[in-house]
Amino acid sequence: MDARSMWLYRWYYSDAFQWILGFIIFLVLFLAFIETPSSFTRTSDVRYRSKPWNPPCGLTESIEVLCLLGFATDLSVKSYLVGWPQFRKSLWLVAYLVVLVVSFVDWMVSLSLVCQEPLRLRRLLRPFFLLQNSSMMKKMLKCIRWSLPEMASVVLLLALHLCVFTMLGMLLFTGEKDDGQDRERLIYFRNLAESLTSLLVLLTTANNPDIMIPAYSKNRAFAIFFIVFTLIGSLFLMNLLTAIIYNQFRGYLLKSIQASLFRKRLGTRAAYEVLSWMAKGEGGPQGVGVRAQDLLHVLQKVQASSTHKQAVMEQVRARSDGLLSADEFQKLFSEFDKSLTKEHPPPPEYQSPFLRSAQFLFGHPYFDYLGNFFVLANLVSICVFLVQDAGILPQDRDDFVLGILNCVFILYYLAEVLLKVFALGLPGYLSYPSNVFDGLLTVILLVLEISTLAVYRFPHPGWKPEMRGLLSLWDMVRLVNMLIVFRFLRIIPSMKLMAVVASTILGLIRNMRAFGGILVVVYYVFAIVGINLFQGVIVAPGNNSLAPNGSAPCGSYEQLDYWANNFDDFAAALVTLWNVMVVNNWQVFLDAYQRYSGPWSKIYFVLWWLVSSVIWINLFLALILENFLHKWDRRGDLQSLSGDEITTVDLLFREVLEEPTEEELMAKLRHHPHLQLCR
């Protein structure tokens, strides 16, 4: 707690240092795209992929060792700040040290083998650097760990459900006289492993109704087997798993946020005790109150939101006489718990009555409605011409009428922007994100339209000249139309229910660091494991392919041309994992990698399905529900319809959190190892 340590603490948590640390984490994770096997090819399709550029030995290793030295510095500073006793108690810091030691050893092994080692263990450990730098990610991992017992019970029920119906299926579809039953058995129920796989895929509905058709086409009674399996598995057990994950997420996250609130209040009360001691000095009574000038002096050095800090400082200046009590001090800092509402600059004041009337007219919400009507009309005109010209080649189209309409609408958009700037003033106009969105797209549309007119002249009948410059006329018109369609999103804030959904999405984006970080970690680890397991197993047709001369069965990996889905480099592995996570046609991947690499490959893909589609997707669903319910319950006075309110994870649970009592705070402070109260 000495001055040097406090200076180091402030420097470590400064924006500059945290930005540098974040950049180092990004850089060490990005190395996977550059390292051998490199992702620097135009396509990942094994039939057309050229030989990739692989960096020389020592290039990526040099960048990596610099990143590891940065992490070593980060660990050293953290260890110094928390002290050796706390370091030994922190599993994350101990794991940080172990990961760094293993990474350095593995790095030296790579150099000693001239980068020809078969396995780079440190690549699997890199996501740890992202995890340990985020407290919310750690909370999410704890939430998942606490959910595992309940999740395991449902997973066991799912496994029992699969086993029972697998045995029933193998018994049902073993007829010798019925061709339909034989066909069902030969395709989906050949053996135990194939039967389990077929029903597991049916659990995700990816192969429905394909798996049912062979038997159902011969006897309609067989449909009962598949319907009952889907009802129990997909509609009951899978949704029960979603409910359990959501309940555990909310319960554990609420507990974590409650602990976070206690730490905030404890820190505020500790600051009050220190400042009140300063107010009275050594000879006076302790704990009477805090002087306003002392608090203002401290607030000027605090790293916090400028809006929140300004609100607190204004309230402190209003109470400049006398001392602040503990309750008043705590209420001042409750401003930091409030949601941020952006205050817009005042509009300009005009002297002329005519200008004031025009300002009122063009600043009125009805003017926005008029703009929405024009955007809708522009979109309808584009749709009409798209339908009309659907069967005409681009070089044969006559874009005369559409070109005239686009010119008219873009001129209106420009006039709308200028009139809004006149009504609100430039600072006021730019203070609305929707206006910035409109203005930016309008400027781009204007530049494109001027470029089109400069190259291809003004629209006229038969307006379809040949390509000039970088883009053809059709490409430029198509780009303009795409931007106009994108600009249509401006109507979202005008529709309240849609605005609630949109604000929920914005809230998710603002709070996606923890969830997105966990997804990055999971994708990264599985992609590296997939590269080590399946790199090079997919062979281009004609080169020892399992389906030569176009003889692949319908619906197979080869017949569907899935050649770009492989694990030959990091980028291709990420896309392949994404396609499997969506679970549409994921049975194609199970079948292909079973044939190309062996039956044990199914374990990898089933584990990926469990982690991504079952656990992470349900956690993401829980976050969506919490954000939406928070918005929906407050929809009567939602200021977030205009996109001004910022919702944090803390605010989602604000109404159900309990404030710590005075006795709890003082009891904790009296036993605090770094704060000695004088009373």
XYZ file of C-alpha atoms in Angstrom:
679
model
C 0.000 0.000 0.000
C 3.007 2.320 -0.244
C 3.114 5.195 -2.748
C 5.371 3.302 -5.186
C 3.074 0.291 -5.260
C 0.011 2.485 -5.730
C 1.734 4.260 -8.629
C 2.549 0.886 -10.176
C -1.054 -0.231 -9.620
C -2.424 2.843 -11.416
C 0.062 2.408 -14.242
C -0.814 -1.261 -14.651
C -4.545 -0.566 -14.875
C -4.146 2.487 -17.093
C -5.830 2.442 -20.481
C -2.486 2.501 -22.301
C -1.048 -0.556 -20.542
C -4.270 -2.536 -20.813
C -4.478 -1.682 -24.521
C -0.890 -2.895 -25.010
C -1.680 -6.102 -23.113
C -4.815 -6.636 -25.210
C -2.813 -6.122 -28.401
C -0.226 -8.698 -27.261
C -3.024 -11.219 -26.598
C -4.491 -10.549 -30.042
C -1.082 -10.888 -31.678
C -0.197 -14.207 -30.065
C -3.605 -15.629 -31.023
C -3.335 -14.296 -34.583
C -0.071 -16.183 -35.096
C -2.119 -19.335 -35.784
C -3.120 -17.872 -39.170
C 0.517 -17.283 -40.161
C 2.285 -20.304 -38.736
C 2.701 -23.512 -40.678
C 0.221 -24.583 -41.994
C -0.396 -21.047 -43.217
C -3.890 -19.796 -44.092
C -2.568 -17.463 -46.815
C -4.284 -19.064 -49.792
C -7.182 -17.809 -51.881
C -9.322 -20.866 -51.156
C -9.314 -23.792 -48.761
C -10.769 -26.185 -51.360
C -8.284 -29.060 -51.696
C -9.018 -29.242 -55.438
C -8.009 -25.664 -56.246
C -5.786 -24.614 -53.362
C -2.324 -23.478 -54.326
C 0.724 -24.213 -52.237
C 0.549 -21.835 -49.255
C 3.299 -19.476 -48.194
C 4.825 -20.717 -44.962
C 7.004 -18.367 -42.898
C 10.674 -19.251 -42.458
C 11.689 -20.826 -39.185
C 12.273 -18.156 -36.581
C 9.937 -15.457 -37.927
C 6.777 -16.277 -35.980
C 8.908 -17.676 -33.152
C 10.545 -14.245 -32.718
C 7.163 -12.538 -32.507
C 5.940 -15.203 -30.117
C 8.844 -14.888 -27.710
C 8.288 -11.120 -27.537
C 4.666 -11.793 -26.634
C 5.712 -14.328 -24.007
C 8.125 -11.785 -22.501
C 5.221 -9.325 -22.366
C 3.130 -11.898 -20.514
C 6.052 -12.575 -18.159
C 6.162 -8.836 -17.393
C 2.419 -8.855 -16.798
C 2.720 -11.789 -14.390
C 5.626 -10.154 -12.548
C 3.702 -6.924 -11.979
C 0.587 -8.798 -10.852
C 2.606 -10.945 -8.472
C 4.332 -7.923 -6.976
C 1.047 -6.062 -6.496
C -0.830 -8.904 -4.792
C 2.122 -10.228 -2.799
C 3.532 -13.732 -2.462
C 0.937 -15.061 0.067
C -1.954 -14.048 -2.217
C -0.082 -15.321 -5.276
C 0.116 -18.820 -3.819
C -3.634 -18.809 -3.096
C -4.605 -17.678 -6.592
C -4.959 -20.689 -8.883
C -5.164 -18.424 -11.925
C -1.800 -16.798 -11.180
C -0.156 -20.154 -10.464
C -1.615 -21.524 -13.714
C -0.353 -18.378 -15.480
C 3.173 -19.180 -14.307
C 2.903 -22.840 -15.345
C 1.574 -21.936 -18.813
C 4.404 -19.456 -19.349
C 7.067 -21.971 -18.277
C 5.622 -24.689 -20.552
C 5.366 -22.210 -23.443
C 8.993 -21.117 -23.080
C 10.183 -24.736 -22.919
C 8.100 -25.699 -25.960
C 9.415 -22.628 -27.808
C 13.012 -23.704 -27.176
C 12.189 -27.239 -28.354
C 10.811 -25.780 -31.604
C 14.000 -23.858 -32.288
C 16.168 -26.853 -31.462
C 14.207 -28.986 -33.981
C 14.291 -26.207 -36.622
C 10.487 -25.829 -36.427
C 9.902 -29.429 -37.564
C 8.327 -30.705 -34.347
C 5.157 -32.796 -34.857
C 3.218 -31.091 -32.039
C 3.362 -27.558 -30.677
C 1.884 -27.782 -27.226
C 2.061 -24.035 -26.622
C -0.488 -23.378 -29.381
C -3.108 -25.145 -27.272
C -2.187 -22.994 -24.257
C -2.453 -19.599 -25.975
C -6.176 -19.079 -25.257
C -5.329 -19.142 -21.543
C -3.787 -15.677 -21.906
C -7.164 -14.383 -23.046
C -9.033 -16.146 -20.241
C -6.873 -14.969 -17.377
C -7.160 -11.332 -18.462
C -10.960 -11.172 -18.052
C -12.788 -11.476 -14.741
C -16.131 -11.988 -16.526
C -14.722 -14.947 -18.476
C -13.564 -16.479 -15.216
C -17.044 -15.996 -13.779
C -18.545 -17.626 -16.838
C -16.234 -20.615 -16.458
C -17.246 -20.927 -12.808
C -20.872 -20.715 -13.879
C -20.307 -23.577 -16.323
C -18.494 -25.582 -13.650
C -21.370 -25.081 -11.187
C -23.836 -26.121 -13.897
C -22.027 -29.366 -14.703
C -23.760 -31.600 -12.072
C -27.257 -30.623 -13.254
C -26.166 -30.751 -16.874
C -24.607 -34.181 -16.324
C -27.922 -35.550 -15.076
C -29.718 -34.418 -18.238
C -26.858 -35.644 -20.427
C -27.109 -39.050 -18.752
C -30.830 -39.051 -19.479
C -30.032 -38.193 -23.091
C -27.496 -41.020 -23.239
C -30.030 -43.443 -21.772
C -32.631 -42.176 -24.230
C -30.213 -42.736 -27.132
C -29.224 -46.213 -25.960
C -32.796 -47.398 -25.459
C -33.962 -46.160 -28.845
C -30.796 -47.462 -30.507
C -31.557 -50.978 -29.303
C -35.205 -50.598 -30.264
C -34.204 -49.376 -33.698
C -31.782 -52.227 -34.292
C -34.499 -54.695 -33.254
C -37.197 -53.053 -35.350
C -35.234 -52.723 -38.580
C -33.780 -56.215 -38.931
C -36.516 -57.799 -41.040
C -35.436 -60.252 -43.723
C -38.544 -60.166 -45.912
C -39.358 -56.466 -45.937
C -37.135 -54.563 -48.340
C -37.934 -51.287 -46.629
C -36.683 -52.562 -43.294
C -33.527 -53.929 -44.885
C -32.865 -50.592 -46.498
C -33.356 -48.776 -43.194
C -30.966 -51.167 -41.460
C -28.316 -50.992 -44.156
C -28.316 -47.187 -44.274
C -28.821 -46.080 -40.647
C -28.790 -49.129 -38.337
C -25.948 -51.323 -39.656
C -24.262 -51.642 -36.269
C -24.286 -50.121 -32.798
C -21.971 -47.193 -33.615
C -23.873 -46.330 -36.791
C -27.203 -46.531 -34.994
C -26.027 -44.262 -32.161
C -24.678 -41.759 -34.650
C -27.876 -41.728 -36.711
C -30.084 -41.121 -33.679
C -27.692 -38.519 -32.234
C -27.926 -36.586 -35.494
C -31.715 -36.996 -35.392
C -31.615 -35.458 -31.910
C -30.459 -32.252 -33.614
C -33.059 -32.795 -36.411
C -30.287 -32.484 -39.013
C -31.233 -35.732 -40.813
C -34.990 -35.494 -40.365
C -36.990 -36.818 -42.229
C -34.299 -38.635 -44.260
C -33.740 -41.236 -41.562
C -37.468 -42.014 -41.363
C -38.339 -42.187 -45.088
C -37.048 -45.714 -45.969
C -39.150 -47.400 -43.281
C -42.081 -44.971 -43.387
C -42.492 -45.435 -47.144
C -43.230 -49.144 -46.518
C -45.175 -48.943 -43.268
C -46.593 -45.764 -41.799
C -46.504 -47.249 -38.280
C -42.705 -46.868 -38.201
C -43.182 -43.074 -38.042
C -44.258 -43.485 -34.390
C -40.739 -44.619 -33.435
C -39.074 -41.509 -34.862
C -41.767 -39.084 -33.660
C -41.605 -40.375 -30.086
C -37.794 -40.237 -30.136
C -37.831 -36.632 -31.359
C -40.521 -35.568 -28.875
C -38.651 -36.954 -25.884
C -35.145 -36.041 -26.973
C -35.349 -32.807 -28.959
C -38.464 -31.173 -27.544
C -38.203 -32.272 -23.907
C -34.707 -33.230 -22.799
C -32.821 -30.679 -24.926
C -35.114 -27.870 -23.783
C -34.780 -29.072 -20.208
C -31.023 -28.751 -20.619
C -31.527 -25.183 -21.873
C -33.664 -24.361 -18.826
C -31.037 -25.784 -16.441
C -28.206 -23.819 -18.048
C -30.269 -20.622 -17.989
C -31.237 -21.112 -14.347
C -27.649 -21.826 -13.297
C -26.371 -18.921 -15.367
C -28.767 -16.488 -13.743
C -28.233 -17.893 -10.244
C -24.453 -17.983 -10.338
C -24.069 -14.717 -12.238
C -26.414 -13.034 -9.768
C -24.241 -14.337 -6.935
C -21.117 -13.030 -8.675
C -22.663 -9.609 -9.300
C -23.789 -9.478 -5.671
C -20.206 -10.130 -4.547
C -19.000 -7.483 -6.984
C -21.475 -4.973 -5.511
C -20.205 -5.773 -2.000
C -16.623 -5.117 -3.102
C -17.657 -1.783 -4.617
C -19.435 -0.680 -1.453
C -16.521 -1.913 0.657
C -14.073 0.110 -1.409
C -16.256 3.207 -1.125
C -16.553 2.804 2.639
C -12.786 2.280 2.948
C -12.222 5.503 0.995
C -14.601 7.279 3.352
C -12.719 6.043 6.405
C -9.361 7.191 5.014
C -10.656 10.602 3.904
C -12.501 11.183 7.194
C -9.261 10.472 9.052
C -7.533 13.066 6.849
C -10.298 15.595 7.554
C -9.777 15.618 11.321
C -6.068 15.000 11.502
C -4.300 13.098 14.177
C -5.567 15.156 17.106
C -9.263 15.340 16.236
C -12.144 12.853 16.531
C -12.289 10.152 13.922
C -14.996 9.269 11.446
C -17.063 12.463 11.646
C -17.082 13.142 7.916
C -15.219 13.948 4.708
C -14.373 17.438 3.506
C -15.698 18.277 0.046
C -12.365 19.717 -1.126
C -10.565 16.484 -0.181
C -13.082 14.426 -2.144
C -12.837 16.742 -5.176
C -9.050 16.460 -5.092
C -9.296 12.649 -5.128
C -11.984 12.557 -7.828
C -9.786 14.517 -10.199
C -7.294 11.624 -10.180
C -9.849 8.816 -10.382
C -10.000 6.798 -13.610
C -13.709 6.570 -14.343
C -16.317 7.533 -16.899
C -16.188 11.280 -17.488
C -20.006 11.487 -17.423
C -20.250 9.698 -14.077
C -17.335 11.602 -12.563
C -18.742 14.946 -13.670
C -22.124 14.112 -12.084
C -20.486 13.200 -8.764
C -18.257 16.299 -8.736
C -21.255 18.565 -9.362
C -23.055 17.071 -6.377
C -19.944 17.453 -4.200
C -19.608 21.137 -5.144
C -23.258 21.640 -4.205
C -22.407 20.379 -0.698
C -19.208 22.362 -0.254
C -20.132 23.493 3.275
C -19.701 21.068 6.140
C -18.638 17.431 6.183
C -20.105 14.519 4.237
C -21.495 11.681 6.349
C -21.030 8.026 5.483
C -24.526 7.764 3.985
C -24.060 10.905 1.900
C -20.668 9.683 0.735
C -22.144 6.342 -0.324
C -25.054 8.002 -2.141
C -22.627 10.147 -4.119
C -20.868 7.085 -5.459
C -24.172 5.424 -6.347
C -24.017 7.640 -9.450
C -21.470 5.183 -10.833
C -24.138 2.431 -10.720
C -26.586 4.340 -12.885
C -26.948 3.703 -16.587
C -25.365 6.178 -18.931
C -27.767 8.456 -20.746
C -26.140 10.654 -23.318
C -27.064 14.332 -23.140
C -27.362 15.940 -26.542
C -25.942 19.420 -27.199
C -28.562 22.187 -27.331
C -29.757 23.188 -30.804
C -28.634 26.519 -32.261
C -30.744 29.595 -31.543
C -31.912 31.615 -34.536
C -33.194 35.178 -34.349
C -35.415 35.100 -37.415
C -38.986 33.799 -36.817
C -38.863 32.091 -40.203
C -35.661 30.225 -39.308
C -37.107 29.235 -35.912
C -40.204 27.862 -37.626
C -38.049 25.958 -40.115
C -35.905 24.644 -37.246
C -39.022 23.386 -35.444
C -40.316 21.767 -38.619
C -37.120 19.956 -39.581
C -36.327 18.955 -35.998
C -39.761 17.424 -35.428
C -40.100 13.605 -35.262
C -42.575 13.757 -38.157
C -39.703 14.831 -40.386
C -37.996 11.540 -39.478
C -41.192 9.704 -40.397
C -41.166 11.424 -43.786
C -37.565 10.283 -44.276
C -38.556 6.735 -43.354
C -41.330 6.877 -45.962
C -38.845 7.907 -48.674
C -36.441 5.146 -47.652
C -39.275 2.624 -47.838
C -40.331 3.941 -51.249
C -36.725 3.672 -52.457
C -36.520 0.095 -51.211
C -39.811 -0.825 -52.899
C -38.588 0.608 -56.216
C -35.398 -1.449 -55.996
C -37.417 -4.607 -55.248
C -39.682 -3.956 -58.247
C -36.756 -3.646 -60.620
C -35.008 -6.696 -59.120
C -38.110 -8.791 -59.759
C -38.589 -7.321 -63.235
C -34.966 -7.887 -64.304
C -34.486 -11.264 -62.604
C -34.294 -13.168 -65.883
C -32.201 -10.589 -67.785
C -28.416 -10.669 -67.940
C -26.675 -7.613 -66.430
C -25.275 -6.504 -69.811
C -28.772 -6.549 -71.331
C -30.537 -4.537 -68.637
C -31.778 -0.986 -69.129
C -31.076 0.897 -65.888
C -32.489 4.234 -67.082
C -35.536 4.450 -64.770
C -33.755 2.975 -61.746
C -30.831 5.358 -62.292
C -33.187 8.374 -62.357
C -34.960 7.206 -59.205
C -31.690 6.652 -57.367
C -30.533 10.173 -58.297
C -33.776 11.658 -56.946
C -33.680 9.693 -53.705
C -30.008 10.440 -53.059
C -30.667 14.151 -53.557
C -33.470 13.897 -51.005
C -31.161 12.091 -48.559
C -28.593 14.860 -48.960
C -31.245 17.525 -48.382
C -32.488 15.656 -45.312
C -28.999 15.562 -43.785
C -28.410 19.279 -44.429
C -31.796 20.252 -42.992
C -31.191 18.184 -39.861
C -27.795 19.810 -39.399
C -29.558 23.172 -39.740
C -32.171 22.208 -37.119
C -29.943 20.441 -34.585
C -26.553 21.997 -35.252
C -23.553 19.922 -36.268
C -22.660 18.802 -32.685
C -26.306 17.929 -31.992
C -26.641 16.057 -35.275
C -23.502 14.005 -34.623
C -24.605 13.182 -31.057
C -27.243 10.771 -32.435
C -25.781 7.459 -33.672
C -28.650 7.080 -36.140
C -27.791 10.446 -37.667
C -24.125 9.492 -37.979
C -25.217 6.256 -39.676
C -27.493 8.192 -42.075
C -24.941 10.880 -42.807
C -22.089 8.480 -43.485
C -24.152 6.373 -45.880
C -25.486 9.494 -47.597
C -21.957 10.788 -48.206
C -20.895 7.407 -49.634
C -24.001 7.279 -51.834
C -23.340 10.803 -53.055
C -19.720 10.014 -53.931
C -20.777 6.860 -55.791
C -23.512 8.694 -57.673
C -21.166 11.500 -58.711
C -18.604 8.916 -59.828
C -21.273 7.089 -61.851
C -22.405 10.290 -63.552
C -18.807 11.323 -64.252
C -17.945 7.984 -65.887
C -21.227 6.945 -67.519
C -22.985 10.324 -67.923
C -26.565 11.088 -66.952
C -29.084 8.209 -67.231
C -30.818 7.880 -70.577
C -32.859 5.167 -72.344
C -30.655 2.157 -73.114
C -28.230 3.188 -70.357
C -25.929 0.118 -70.343
C -22.438 1.072 -71.557
C -19.469 -1.253 -71.298
C -17.265 -1.374 -68.267
C -15.028 1.634 -67.678
C -12.599 2.028 -64.834
C -12.596 -0.253 -61.784
C -16.319 -1.035 -61.724
C -18.912 -1.603 -64.420
C -22.110 0.410 -64.437
C -24.011 -2.583 -63.119
C -21.521 -3.034 -60.267
C -21.786 0.631 -59.281
C -25.593 0.570 -59.410
C -25.627 -2.651 -57.430
C -23.327 -1.140 -54.795
C -25.561 1.936 -54.530
C -28.642 -0.255 -54.147
C -27.003 -2.362 -51.433
C -26.157 0.780 -49.451
C -29.732 2.042 -49.838
C -31.036 -1.279 -48.515
C -28.588 -1.005 -45.624
C -29.806 2.538 -44.933
C -33.322 1.145 -44.548
C -32.256 -0.015 -41.065
C -32.840 3.561 -39.885
C -36.533 2.746 -39.369
C -35.724 0.407 -36.464
C -35.759 3.105 -33.703
C -39.173 4.279 -34.959
C -40.852 0.930 -34.224
C -41.023 0.357 -30.479
C -41.129 -3.426 -30.334
C -38.434 -3.648 -32.994
C -36.454 -1.044 -31.059
C -36.590 -3.203 -27.909
C -35.155 -6.081 -29.925
C -32.553 -3.822 -31.527
C -31.501 -2.342 -28.172
C -31.223 -5.882 -26.820
C -28.847 -6.709 -29.673
C -26.832 -3.554 -28.955
C -26.701 -4.510 -25.282
C -25.432 -7.940 -26.265
C -22.729 -6.433 -28.427
C -21.603 -4.220 -25.564
C -21.499 -7.172 -23.158
C -20.185 -9.795 -25.552
C -16.566 -9.627 -24.449
C -16.888 -12.437 -21.927
C -19.141 -14.643 -24.053
C -17.295 -13.914 -27.263
C -14.004 -14.536 -25.482
C -15.125 -17.967 -24.316
C -16.260 -18.764 -27.849
C -12.861 -17.672 -29.186
C -11.130 -19.922 -26.638
C -13.276 -22.926 -27.524
C -12.915 -22.401 -31.267
C -9.166 -21.884 -30.949
C -8.550 -25.034 -28.922
C -10.739 -27.255 -31.091
C -9.260 -25.817 -34.292
C -5.699 -26.567 -33.128
C -6.709 -30.073 -32.026
C -8.504 -30.602 -35.348
C -5.409 -29.544 -37.319
C -3.263 -32.014 -35.382
C -5.794 -34.810 -35.888
C -7.090 -34.276 -39.421
C -4.575 -32.183 -41.349
C -4.161 -33.663 -44.816
C -6.673 -36.498 -44.420
C -9.034 -34.978 -47.001
C -7.492 -35.767 -50.384
C -8.507 -34.130 -53.654
C -10.508 -36.413 -55.995
C -8.246 -38.396 -58.287
C -5.482 -38.592 -55.694
C -6.386 -41.762 -53.794
C -9.862 -40.364 -53.171
C -12.489 -42.679 -51.765
C -14.972 -41.549 -54.411
C -13.225 -41.511 -57.789
C -14.820 -40.763 -61.149
C -17.841 -39.035 -59.680
C -19.207 -42.234 -58.114
C -19.965 -40.648 -54.732
C -23.401 -41.429 -53.278
C -26.018 -38.679 -53.133
C -25.725 -36.488 -50.031
C -22.128 -37.460 -49.297
C -19.198 -35.141 -48.628
C -17.890 -35.663 -52.150
C -21.220 -35.295 -53.951
C -22.027 -32.058 -52.050
C -18.587 -30.613 -52.934
C -17.656 -29.990 -49.290
C -13.952 -30.092 -50.167
C -13.356 -26.629 -48.695
C -14.413 -27.905 -45.267
C -11.210 -29.366 -43.875
C -8.560 -28.935 -41.194
C -5.580 -28.221 -43.443
C -5.032 -24.747 -41.957
C -6.340 -22.652 -39.075
C -8.809 -20.509 -41.052
C -10.298 -23.563 -42.780
C -10.610 -25.320 -39.418
C -12.565 -22.386 -37.962
C -15.043 -22.391 -40.860
C -15.445 -26.175 -40.638
C -16.153 -25.959 -36.921
C -18.705 -23.219 -37.565
C -20.508 -25.378 -40.128
C -20.612 -28.279 -37.675
C -21.840 -26.007 -34.852
C -24.834 -24.971 -36.973
C -25.616 -28.762 -37.132
C -27.145 -28.498 -40.572
C -25.833 -31.545 -42.492
C -23.273 -32.238 -39.784
C -23.846 -35.945 -40.389
C -21.986 -35.400 -43.681
C -18.859 -34.400 -41.731
C -19.245 -37.339 -39.341
C -19.464 -39.772 -42.245
C -16.628 -38.228 -44.288
C -14.073 -38.041 -41.488
C -15.017 -41.525 -40.351
C -14.154 -42.819 -43.826
C -11.031 -40.722 -44.307
C -9.481 -40.888 -40.827
C -11.253 -43.584 -38.809
C -14.335 -44.150 -36.616
C -12.779 -42.432 -33.580
C -13.074 -39.071 -35.344
C -16.734 -39.023 -34.316
C -15.703 -38.414 -30.700
C -14.079 -35.123 -31.711
C -17.172 -33.859 -33.556
C -19.609 -34.994 -30.844
C -17.525 -33.225 -28.187
C -17.517 -30.100 -30.345
C -21.302 -30.322 -30.689
C -21.702 -30.641 -26.907
C -19.411 -27.711 -26.109
C -20.559 -25.323 -28.833
C -24.166 -26.109 -29.721
C -25.323 -27.331 -26.321
C -23.355 -25.371 -23.707
C -22.232 -22.139 -25.349
C -25.359 -21.566 -27.433
C -27.501 -22.034 -24.336
C -25.344 -19.600 -22.365
C -25.756 -17.130 -25.196
C -29.510 -17.734 -25.088
C -29.475 -16.995 -21.347
C -27.757 -13.665 -21.986
C -30.315 -12.797 -24.674
C -33.191 -13.591 -22.299
C -31.713 -11.477 -19.500
C -31.118 -8.506 -21.809
C -34.536 -8.735 -23.424
C -36.443 -9.191 -20.144
C -34.572 -6.242 -18.660
C -35.586 -4.094 -21.635
C -39.126 -5.447 -21.829
C -39.891 -4.904 -18.142
C -38.839 -1.264 -18.515
C -40.325 -0.654 -21.954
C -42.748 1.965 -20.612
C -39.959 4.438 -19.935
C -37.259 3.060 -22.204
C -34.858 5.736 -23.240
C -32.876 3.013 -24.942
C -35.251 3.182 -27.896
C -33.046 5.934 -29.204
C -29.936 3.933 -28.433
C -28.770 6.299 -25.662
C -28.961 4.009 -22.648
C -26.028 1.698 -22.026
C -26.947 -1.564 -20.336
C -24.220 -3.408 -18.458
C -24.300 -6.877 -16.951
C -24.561 -5.281 -13.481
C -27.691 -3.362 -14.510
C -29.454 -6.539 -15.610
C -29.627 -7.652 -11.971
C -29.779 -4.216 -10.346
C -33.345 -4.537 -9.100
C -32.742 -7.851 -7.292
C -29.369 -7.022 -5.718
C -29.224 -6.438 -1.962
C -27.251 -3.544 -0.553
C -24.724 -4.608 2.122
C -25.442 -3.377 5.646
C -23.267 -1.030 7.707
C -22.343 -3.857 10.077
C -21.196 -6.141 7.242
C -18.995 -3.444 5.736
C -17.382 -2.397 9.022
C -16.789 -6.017 10.086
C -15.011 -6.677 6.809
C -12.938 -3.491 7.089
C -11.827 -4.245 10.635
C -10.358 -7.556 9.466
C -8.866 -6.189 6.255
C -5.138 -7.017 6.049
C -4.128 -3.756 4.340
C -6.295 -1.210 6.141
C -5.853 -0.379 9.830
C -8.838 1.588 11.184
C -8.031 3.923 14.048
C -11.436 3.472 15.680
